[in-house]
CSV table of C-alpha atoms and ligand atoms in Angstrom, one decimal:
chain,number,residue,atom,x,y,z
K,194,MET,CA,205.5,286.1,-4.3
K,195,SER,CA,203.2,288.6,-6.1
K,196,GLN,CA,202.1,286.1,-8.8
K,197,ASP,CA,202.5,282.4,-8.9
K,198,TYR,CA,200.5,281.4,-11.9
K,199,THR,CA,201.2,282.5,-15.4
K,200,SER,CA,200.6,281.5,-19.0
K,201,VAL,CA,202.9,279.2,-21.0
K,202,GLU,CA,203.6,282.2,-23.3
K,203,GLU,CA,204.8,284.2,-20.3
K,204,MET,CA,206.8,281.3,-18.9
K,205,ILE,CA,208.9,280.9,-22.0
K,206,GLN,CA,210.0,284.5,-21.7
K,207,GLN,CA,211.8,283.7,-18.5
K,208,ASP,CA,214.8,281.6,-17.4
K,209,PRO,CA,213.6,278.0,-17.5
K,210,VAL,CA,213.8,277.0,-13.9
K,211,PHE,CA,215.1,279.5,-11.3
K,212,GLY,CA,213.6,282.4,-13.2
K,213,GLN,CA,210.0,281.1,-13.2
K,214,VAL,CA,207.5,283.1,-11.1
K,215,SER,CA,206.4,279.8,-9.5
K,216,PHE,CA,210.0,279.2,-8.4
K,217,ASN,CA,210.1,280.0,-4.7
K,218,ASN,CA,213.5,279.2,-3.3
K,219,HIS,CA,213.0,275.5,-3.9
K,220,GLU,CA,215.9,273.5,-2.4
K,221,GLN,CA,216.1,271.0,-5.2
K,222,ILE,CA,214.4,270.0,-8.5
K,223,VAL,CA,215.1,266.6,-10.0
K,224,PHE,CA,214.4,265.8,-13.6
K,225,CYS,CA,213.9,262.1,-14.2
K,226,ASN,CA,214.0,260.5,-17.6
K,227,ASP,CA,214.0,256.8,-18.7
K,228,LYS,CA,213.8,256.0,-22.4
K,229,ASP,CA,212.9,252.3,-21.9
K,230,THR,CA,209.7,252.9,-19.8
K,231,GLY,CA,208.9,256.4,-21.3
K,232,LEU,CA,209.2,258.0,-17.9
K,233,ARG,CA,209.5,261.7,-17.8
K,234,ALA,CA,209.0,263.1,-14.3
K,235,ILE,CA,210.0,266.1,-12.2
K,236,ILE,CA,210.4,265.9,-8.4
K,237,GLY,CA,210.2,269.3,-6.7
K,238,ILE,CA,211.7,269.6,-3.2
K,239,HIS,CA,210.6,272.9,-1.8
K,240,ASN,CA,211.7,272.9,1.8
K,241,THR,CA,213.0,270.4,4.3
K,242,VAL,CA,213.4,272.5,7.5
K,243,LEU,CA,210.6,270.6,9.3
K,244,GLY,CA,211.4,267.2,8.0
K,245,PRO,CA,211.6,265.1,4.8
K,246,ALA,CA,209.7,266.6,1.8
K,247,LEU,CA,206.5,264.6,1.6
K,248,GLY,CA,204.0,265.0,-1.2
K,249,GLY,CA,202.1,263.0,-3.8
K,250,THR,CA,202.9,262.2,-7.4
K,251,ARG,CA,200.6,263.5,-10.0
K,252,MET,CA,200.4,262.0,-13.5
K,253,TRP,CA,198.9,264.3,-16.0
K,254,GLN,CA,199.0,265.0,-19.7
K,255,TYR,CA,200.6,268.4,-19.5
K,256,LYS,CA,200.6,270.5,-22.6
K,257,ASN,CA,204.4,270.8,-22.4
K,258,GLU,CA,207.3,270.7,-19.9
K,259,TRP,CA,206.8,274.3,-18.8
K,260,GLU,CA,203.4,273.5,-17.6
K,261,ALA,CA,204.6,270.4,-15.7
K,262,LEU,CA,207.5,272.3,-14.1
K,263,ASN,CA,205.2,275.1,-13.1
K,264,ASP,CA,202.8,272.6,-11.5
K,265,VAL,CA,205.4,270.8,-9.5
K,266,LEU,CA,206.9,274.1,-8.3
K,267,ARG,CA,203.5,275.3,-7.1
K,268,LEU,CA,202.4,272.0,-5.6
K,269,SER,CA,205.6,271.3,-3.7
K,270,ARG,CA,205.6,274.8,-2.2
K,271,GLY,CA,202.0,274.2,-1.1
K,272,MET,CA,203.0,271.0,0.6
K,273,THR,CA,205.6,272.9,2.8
K,274,TYR,CA,202.8,275.1,4.1
K,275,LYS,CA,200.3,272.4,4.4
K,276,SER,CA,202.5,270.3,6.7
K,277,ALA,CA,203.7,273.3,8.6
K,278,ILE,CA,200.2,274.6,9.4
K,279,THR,CA,199.0,271.1,10.3
K,280,GLY,CA,201.8,270.8,12.8
K,281,LEU,CA,203.5,267.8,11.1
K,282,ASN,CA,207.3,267.4,11.1
K,283,LEU,CA,207.5,267.2,7.3
K,284,GLY,CA,208.8,269.4,4.6
K,285,GLY,CA,207.2,270.1,1.2
K,286,GLY,CA,207.7,268.1,-2.0
K,287,LYS,CA,205.8,266.9,-4.9
K,288,ALA,CA,206.4,265.0,-8.1
K,289,VAL,CA,204.7,265.1,-11.6
K,290,ILE,CA,204.9,262.4,-14.2
K,291,ILE,CA,204.2,263.7,-17.7
K,292,GLY,CA,201.7,261.4,-19.5
K,293,ASP,CA,198.3,259.9,-19.6
K,294,ALA,CA,197.7,257.8,-16.5
K,295,LYS,CA,195.0,255.8,-18.3
K,296,THR,CA,197.2,254.7,-21.2
K,297,GLN,CA,200.8,255.3,-20.3
K,298,LYS,CA,201.1,254.2,-16.7
K,299,THR,CA,202.8,250.8,-16.4
K,300,PRO,CA,204.3,248.9,-13.4
K,301,GLU,CA,207.7,249.3,-15.1
K,302,LEU,CA,207.3,253.0,-15.3
K,303,MET,CA,206.2,253.3,-11.7
K,304,ARG,CA,209.1,251.1,-10.5
K,305,ARG,CA,211.6,253.2,-12.5
K,306,PHE,CA,210.0,256.3,-10.9
K,307,GLY,CA,210.4,254.7,-7.5
K,308,GLU,CA,214.1,254.2,-8.2
K,309,PHE,CA,214.5,257.9,-8.8
K,310,VAL,CA,212.7,258.6,-5.5
K,311,HIS,CA,215.0,256.1,-3.8
K,312,SER,CA,218.1,257.8,-5.2
K,313,LEU,CA,217.2,260.8,-3.0
K,314,SER,CA,217.8,258.7,0.1
K,315,GLY,CA,214.6,259.8,1.9
K,316,LYS,CA,214.9,263.5,1.3
K,317,TYR,CA,211.7,263.2,-0.7
K,318,ILE,CA,208.9,260.7,0.2
K,319,THR,CA,206.2,260.1,-2.3
K,320,ALA,CA,202.4,259.3,-2.1
K,321,GLU,CA,199.5,259.3,-4.4
K,322,ASP,CA,197.9,262.3,-6.1
K,323,VAL,CA,195.8,262.8,-9.2
K,324,GLY,CA,196.3,259.9,-11.7
K,325,MET,CA,197.7,257.6,-9.0
K,326,GLU,CA,196.1,254.7,-7.2
K,327,THR,CA,197.1,252.8,-4.0
K,328,GLU,CA,198.3,249.9,-6.1
K,329,ASP,CA,200.8,252.3,-7.9
K,330,MET,CA,202.3,253.2,-4.5
K,331,ASP,CA,202.5,249.4,-3.8
K,332,THR,CA,204.5,249.1,-7.0
K,333,VAL,CA,206.8,252.0,-6.0
K,334,ARG,CA,207.2,250.3,-2.6
K,335,GLU,CA,208.9,247.3,-4.3
K,336,VAL,CA,211.9,249.5,-5.0
K,337,THR,CA,212.0,252.0,-2.2
K,338,PRO,CA,210.8,252.5,1.4
K,339,TYR,CA,210.3,256.2,0.7
K,340,VAL,CA,206.7,255.9,-0.2
K,341,THR,CA,203.4,256.3,1.7
K,342,GLY,CA,199.8,255.7,0.9
K,343,ILE,CA,200.4,252.0,0.3
K,344,SER,CA,197.7,249.4,0.8
K,345,GLN,CA,196.6,248.5,4.3
K,346,ASP,CA,197.4,244.8,3.8
K,347,LYS,CA,201.0,245.9,3.0
K,348,GLY,CA,201.2,247.9,6.2
K,349,GLY,CA,200.1,251.2,4.9
K,350,ALA,CA,197.3,253.6,5.9
K,351,GLY,CA,195.4,253.0,2.7
K,352,ASN,CA,193.7,255.5,0.4
K,353,PRO,CA,194.0,259.0,2.0
K,354,SER,CA,191.2,260.5,0.0
K,355,PRO,CA,188.3,259.8,2.4
K,356,ILE,CA,190.3,261.4,5.2
K,357,THR,CA,191.0,264.4,3.0
K,358,ALA,CA,187.3,264.7,2.4
K,359,TYR,CA,186.6,264.6,6.1
K,360,GLY,CA,189.1,267.4,6.7
K,361,VAL,CA,187.5,269.5,3.9
K,362,PHE,CA,184.1,268.9,5.5
K,363,MET,CA,185.5,270.1,8.8
K,364,GLY,CA,187.1,273.2,7.2
K,365,MET,CA,183.8,273.9,5.4
K,366,LYS,CA,181.8,273.6,8.6
K,367,ALA,CA,184.3,275.9,10.4
K,368,ALA,CA,183.9,278.5,7.6
K,369,ALA,CA,180.1,278.2,7.9
K,370,LYS,CA,180.3,278.7,11.6
K,371,TYR,CA,182.3,281.8,11.0
K,372,LYS,CA,180.1,283.2,8.2
K,373,TYR,CA,176.6,282.2,9.4
K,374,GLY,CA,177.1,281.7,13.1
K,375,SER,CA,176.2,278.0,12.8
K,376,ASP,CA,178.2,275.1,11.3
K,377,ILE,CA,175.1,273.1,10.3
K,378,LEU,CA,175.1,272.7,6.6
K,379,GLU,CA,171.5,271.5,6.3
K,380,ASP,CA,169.7,273.2,3.4
K,381,LYS,CA,172.9,275.0,2.3
K,382,THR,CA,173.5,274.8,-1.4
K,383,VAL,CA,176.9,273.4,-2.0
K,384,TYR,CA,178.4,272.9,-5.5
K,385,VAL,CA,181.0,270.2,-5.6
K,386,GLN,CA,183.2,270.6,-8.7
K,387,GLY,CA,185.0,267.3,-9.3
K,388,ILE,CA,183.6,264.1,-7.7
K,389,GLY,CA,186.6,261.9,-7.8
K,390,ASN,CA,188.2,260.2,-4.9
K,391,VAL,CA,187.8,263.2,-2.5
K,392,GLY,CA,184.8,264.8,-4.1
K,393,GLU,CA,182.6,261.8,-3.8
K,394,THR,CA,183.2,261.3,-0.1
K,395,LEU,CA,182.6,265.0,0.5
K,396,VAL,CA,179.2,264.6,-1.3
K,397,GLU,CA,178.4,261.7,1.1
K,398,TYR,CA,179.2,263.8,4.2
K,399,LEU,CA,177.2,266.8,2.8
K,400,THR,CA,174.1,264.8,1.8
K,401,GLN,CA,174.1,263.0,5.2
K,402,GLU,CA,173.9,266.4,6.8
K,403,GLY,CA,171.0,267.5,4.6
K,404,ALA,CA,172.9,270.0,2.3
K,405,LYS,CA,171.6,270.5,-1.2
K,406,VAL,CA,174.4,269.2,-3.2
K,407,VAL,CA,175.0,270.0,-6.9
K,408,VAL,CA,177.8,268.1,-8.6
K,409,SER,CA,179.8,268.7,-11.8
K,410,ASP,CA,182.4,266.6,-13.4
K,411,ILE,CA,183.8,265.9,-16.9
K,412,ASN,CA,182.9,262.2,-16.3
K,413,GLN,CA,179.2,261.7,-17.1
K,414,GLY,CA,179.1,258.2,-15.9
K,415,LYS,CA,180.5,259.2,-12.5
K,416,LEU,CA,177.9,262.0,-12.3
K,417,GLU,CA,175.1,259.6,-12.7
K,418,GLU,CA,176.6,257.2,-10.2
K,419,VAL,CA,176.9,259.9,-7.6
K,420,ARG,CA,173.4,261.3,-8.3
K,421,ASP,CA,171.9,257.8,-7.9
K,422,LYS,CA,173.9,257.0,-4.7
K,423,TYR,CA,173.5,260.2,-2.8
K,424,GLY,CA,170.6,262.0,-4.4
K,425,ALA,CA,172.8,264.9,-5.6
K,426,THR,CA,171.7,267.1,-8.5
K,427,ILE,CA,173.9,267.1,-11.6
K,428,TYR,CA,174.8,270.6,-12.8
K,429,GLY,CA,173.2,271.2,-16.1
K,430,GLY,CA,174.3,274.8,-16.8
K,431,THR,CA,177.1,276.3,-18.8
K,432,ASN,CA,178.9,278.5,-16.3
K,433,LEU,CA,179.0,277.1,-12.8
K,434,TYR,CA,180.9,280.0,-11.4
K,435,ALA,CA,178.1,282.4,-12.0
K,436,GLU,CA,175.4,280.2,-10.3
K,437,LYS,CA,173.9,281.4,-7.0
K,438,MET,CA,175.1,279.0,-4.3
K,439,ASP,CA,176.1,279.2,-0.6
K,440,ILE,CA,179.3,277.2,-0.9
K,441,TYR,CA,181.6,276.5,-3.8
K,442,ALA,CA,183.8,273.4,-3.3
K,443,PRO,CA,186.5,273.0,-5.9
K,444,CYS,CA,187.5,269.4,-5.9
K,445,ALA,CA,189.0,268.9,-9.3
K,446,LEU,CA,192.1,270.8,-10.4
K,447,GLY,CA,193.6,274.1,-9.1
K,448,ALA,CA,193.5,277.7,-10.2
K,449,THR,CA,189.7,277.8,-10.7
K,450,VAL,CA,189.5,281.1,-8.8
K,451,ASN,CA,191.2,283.3,-11.5
K,452,ASP,CA,190.8,286.5,-13.5
K,453,ASP,CA,187.9,285.0,-15.4
K,454,THR,CA,185.9,283.6,-12.4
K,455,VAL,CA,186.7,285.7,-9.3
K,456,ASP,CA,184.1,288.4,-10.1
K,457,LEU,CA,181.5,286.0,-11.3
K,458,LEU,CA,181.4,283.9,-8.1
K,459,ASN,CA,178.0,284.2,-6.5
K,460,CYS,CA,178.7,282.4,-3.2
K,461,ASP,CA,179.4,283.1,0.5
K,462,ILE,CA,182.2,280.6,1.0
K,463,VAL,CA,184.9,278.8,-1.1
K,464,ALA,CA,186.0,275.6,0.6
K,465,GLY,CA,187.2,272.6,-1.3
K,466,ALA,CA,189.9,269.9,-1.7
K,467,ALA,CA,191.8,271.1,-4.8
K,468,ASN,CA,195.3,272.3,-4.3
K,469,ASN,CA,196.2,275.9,-5.3
K,470,GLN,CA,192.7,277.1,-5.9
K,471,LEU,CA,193.7,280.7,-6.2
K,472,ALA,CA,195.4,281.2,-9.6
K,473,ASP,CA,197.2,284.2,-8.0
K,474,GLU,CA,197.3,283.9,-4.2
K,475,GLN,CA,197.5,287.6,-3.4
K,476,LYS,CA,195.4,289.1,-6.1
K,477,HIS,CA,192.5,286.6,-6.1
K,478,GLY,CA,192.7,286.1,-2.3
K,479,LYS,CA,192.3,289.9,-1.9
K,480,ARG,CA,189.5,290.0,-4.5
K,481,LEU,CA,187.5,287.4,-2.7
K,482,GLN,CA,188.0,289.3,0.6
K,483,GLU,CA,186.8,292.5,-1.1
K,484,ARG,CA,183.7,290.7,-2.4
K,485,GLY,CA,182.9,289.4,1.0
K,486,ILE,CA,183.5,285.7,0.0
K,487,LEU,CA,185.1,283.7,2.8
K,488,TYR,CA,187.9,281.6,1.5
K,489,ALA,CA,189.0,278.6,3.6
K,490,PRO,CA,192.6,278.1,2.6
K,491,ASP,CA,193.0,275.0,0.5
K,492,PHE,CA,196.3,273.9,2.0
K,493,LEU,CA,194.8,274.0,5.5
K,494,ILE,CA,191.5,272.2,4.9
K,495,ASN,CA,192.8,269.5,2.5
K,496,ALA,CA,195.5,268.3,4.9
K,497,GLY,CA,193.6,265.1,5.9
K,498,GLY,CA,195.4,263.1,3.3
K,499,ILE,CA,198.8,264.1,4.5
K,500,ILE,CA,197.8,263.4,8.1
K,501,ASN,CA,196.8,260.0,7.0
K,502,VAL,CA,200.0,259.2,5.2
K,503,TYR,CA,202.1,260.8,8.1
K,504,ALA,CA,200.5,258.1,10.3
K,505,GLU,CA,202.4,255.5,8.3
K,506,LEU,CA,205.7,257.2,9.2
K,507,GLU,CA,204.9,257.9,12.8
K,508,GLY,CA,202.9,254.7,13.4
K,509,TYR,CA,199.8,256.2,14.9
K,510,ASP,CA,196.3,254.7,14.5
K,511,ARG,CA,193.0,255.6,12.9
K,512,THR,CA,191.6,257.3,16.0
K,513,GLU,CA,194.6,259.6,16.1
K,514,ILE,CA,194.3,260.3,12.4
K,515,MET,CA,190.6,261.2,12.8
K,516,ARG,CA,191.4,263.4,15.8
K,517,LYS,CA,194.1,265.3,14.0
K,518,THR,CA,191.9,265.7,10.9
K,519,GLU,CA,189.0,266.9,13.0
K,520,ASN,CA,191.3,269.5,14.5
K,521,ILE,CA,191.2,271.2,11.0
K,522,TYR,CA,188.0,272.7,12.3
K,523,THR,CA,189.7,274.5,15.2
K,524,THR,CA,192.7,275.6,13.1
K,525,THR,CA,190.4,277.0,10.4
K,526,ILE,CA,188.5,279.1,13.0
K,527,GLU,CA,191.8,280.4,14.4
K,528,ILE,CA,193.0,281.4,10.9
K,529,LEU,CA,189.7,283.1,10.0
K,530,ASN,CA,189.8,285.1,13.3
K,531,ARG,CA,193.5,286.0,12.8
K,532,ALA,CA,192.8,287.2,9.3
K,533,HIS,CA,189.9,289.4,10.5
K,534,GLU,CA,192.0,290.8,13.4
K,535,THR,CA,195.0,291.6,11.2
K,536,GLY,CA,193.2,292.7,8.1
K,537,VAL,CA,195.1,290.2,5.8
K,538,THR,CA,193.4,287.6,3.6
K,539,THR,CA,192.6,284.2,5.1
K,540,HIS,CA,195.2,282.7,2.8
K,541,GLN,CA,197.9,285.1,3.9
K,542,ALA,CA,197.0,284.5,7.6
K,543,ALA,CA,197.5,280.8,7.1
K,544,LEU,CA,200.8,281.3,5.3
K,545,GLU,CA,202.1,283.5,8.0
K,546,ILE,CA,201.4,281.0,10.8
K,547,ALA,CA,203.0,278.2,8.7
K,548,GLN,CA,206.0,280.3,7.9
K,549,ALA,CA,206.5,281.3,11.5
K,550,ARG,CA,206.7,277.6,12.5
K,551,ILE,CA,209.3,277.0,9.8
K,552,ASP,CA,211.4,280.0,10.8
K,553,ALA,CA,211.3,279.0,14.5
K,554,ARG,CA,212.6,275.5,13.6
K,555,LYS,CA,215.3,277.0,11.4
K,556,GLN,CA,216.4,279.2,14.3
K,557,GLU,CA,216.6,276.2,16.6
K,558,GLN,CA,218.6,274.3,14.0
K,559,LEU,CA,221.1,277.2,13.7
K,560,ALA,CA,221.4,277.7,17.4
S,165,NAD,N1,193.3,262.6,-2.8
S,165,NAD,C1,193.7,263.3,-1.8
S,165,NAD,O1,193.9,262.8,-0.6
S,165,NAD,C2,194.0,264.8,-1.9
S,165,NAD,C3,194.6,265.5,-0.9
S,165,NAD,C4,194.8,266.8,-1.0
S,165,NAD,C5,194.4,267.5,-2.1
S,165,NAD,N2,193.8,266.8,-3.1
S,165,NAD,C6,193.4,267.6,-4.3
S,165,NAD,O2,192.0,267.4,-4.5
S,165,NAD,C7,191.7,267.4,-5.8
S,165,NAD,C8,190.9,266.1,-6.1
S,165,NAD,O3,191.7,265.0,-5.8
S,165,NAD,P1,191.1,263.5,-6.1
S,165,NAD,O4,192.1,262.6,-5.4
S,165,NAD,O5,189.7,263.4,-5.8
S,165,NAD,O6,191.4,263.4,-7.7
S,165,NAD,P2,190.6,262.5,-8.7
S,165,NAD,O7,191.4,262.4,-9.9
S,165,NAD,O8,190.1,261.2,-8.0
S,165,NAD,O9,189.2,263.4,-9.0
S,165,NAD,C9,189.2,264.5,-9.7
S,165,NAD,C10,187.9,264.6,-10.4
S,165,NAD,O10,187.8,265.9,-11.1
S,165,NAD,C11,187.2,265.6,-12.3
S,165,NAD,N3,187.5,266.8,-13.2
S,165,NAD,C12,188.6,267.0,-13.9
S,165,NAD,N4,188.5,268.2,-14.6
S,165,NAD,C13,187.3,268.7,-14.3
S,165,NAD,C14,186.6,269.9,-14.6
S,165,NAD,N5,187.2,270.7,-15.5
S,165,NAD,N6,185.4,270.1,-14.1
S,165,NAD,C15,184.8,269.2,-13.3
S,165,NAD,N7,185.4,268.1,-12.9
S,165,NAD,C16,186.7,267.8,-13.4
S,165,NAD,C17,187.7,264.3,-12.8
S,165,NAD,O11,186.9,263.7,-13.8
S,165,NAD,C18,187.6,263.5,-11.5
S,165,NAD,O12,186.4,262.9,-11.3
S,165,NAD,C19,193.0,267.5,-6.6
S,165,NAD,O13,193.3,268.9,-6.9
S,165,NAD,C20,194.0,267.0,-5.6
S,165,NAD,O14,195.3,267.6,-5.8
S,165,NAD,C21,193.6,265.5,-3.0
């Protein structure tokens, strides 16, 4: 795929679903509508070769349906590669609910959404993403078993975000090891953009290690809370991308490495939790490489959350979750070495390894 992010104006020039640039041979796309609860959702099932398509549900106030569809197509594809590179027997899927999670999310709407998930008989398994809480997954669980990320007291593995943050921290340390020869982040300046569920825990790990952490968020109250709790500095400038820093950690929404920012970035490493950080994987991945900025592939280093929810399906414990998440360090080093040896971008190197695993399984299934 040469380009997987585009403007709404460009999107409406193309066929609405299969013609979109973000469409990537997805197996199934399910549009869910319920007048009574106001539910409008799209479930994207990208690939189920390695197992059921598992991926979170995002509730967001999309500008229009094009934007929502584009997001679910991109996110579900990302899940396929995330699970494949992490060695999990899961396919890739994702769901988006169109609406404001603060004002439009109700238990009735979540239950109705759960019924749609249930109608897919386990081909898609949901979890939480932006705009969702563990309690929402508990509500979905009332109507379907095909949900993970439910509360610990209901038999689930609980909120995956702290594990995701640990994995990002491991991936960041691996990138530092590769770039600087040491994975100690003490005194490194790290900008964490977005201090929500994942970002805040990442700030905790970083400040514990003595990194100089600068935080930015659209939520002023949260900024002050995180500053007071961990001693982080609140970003006060107008263009974060142009600031001199060692590590940029995008932990809000995706596509922040784009045409407008890629040449501004003034850092050594990009390593964060956000999904789909590169607006155009090939173009912006290549540009980072040319500029000598090391990119730790997002779908590799933010896999802690999926490892956590996978534990619910496989029944393994916290020790095993942490061991698998810690292993992100080793996999990141392997990918960075492979990219260097083969001359491809780090993102491409990770994709190739993930795709090879899917292809091998498909061959086994055909044999
Ligand atoms: N939660 C997980 O386990 C998990 C797993 C993998 C990937 N991710 C990805 O990591 C990212 C963060 O996830 P989360 O669970 O912490 O979400 P969250 O909603 O808890 O936090 C996101 C934070 O970003 C802030 N934000 C939004 N727009 C911003 C902007 N323009 N500039 C600065 N801050 C902004 C929000 O105010 C919020 O504090 C998302 O892209 C998510 O898809 C999360």
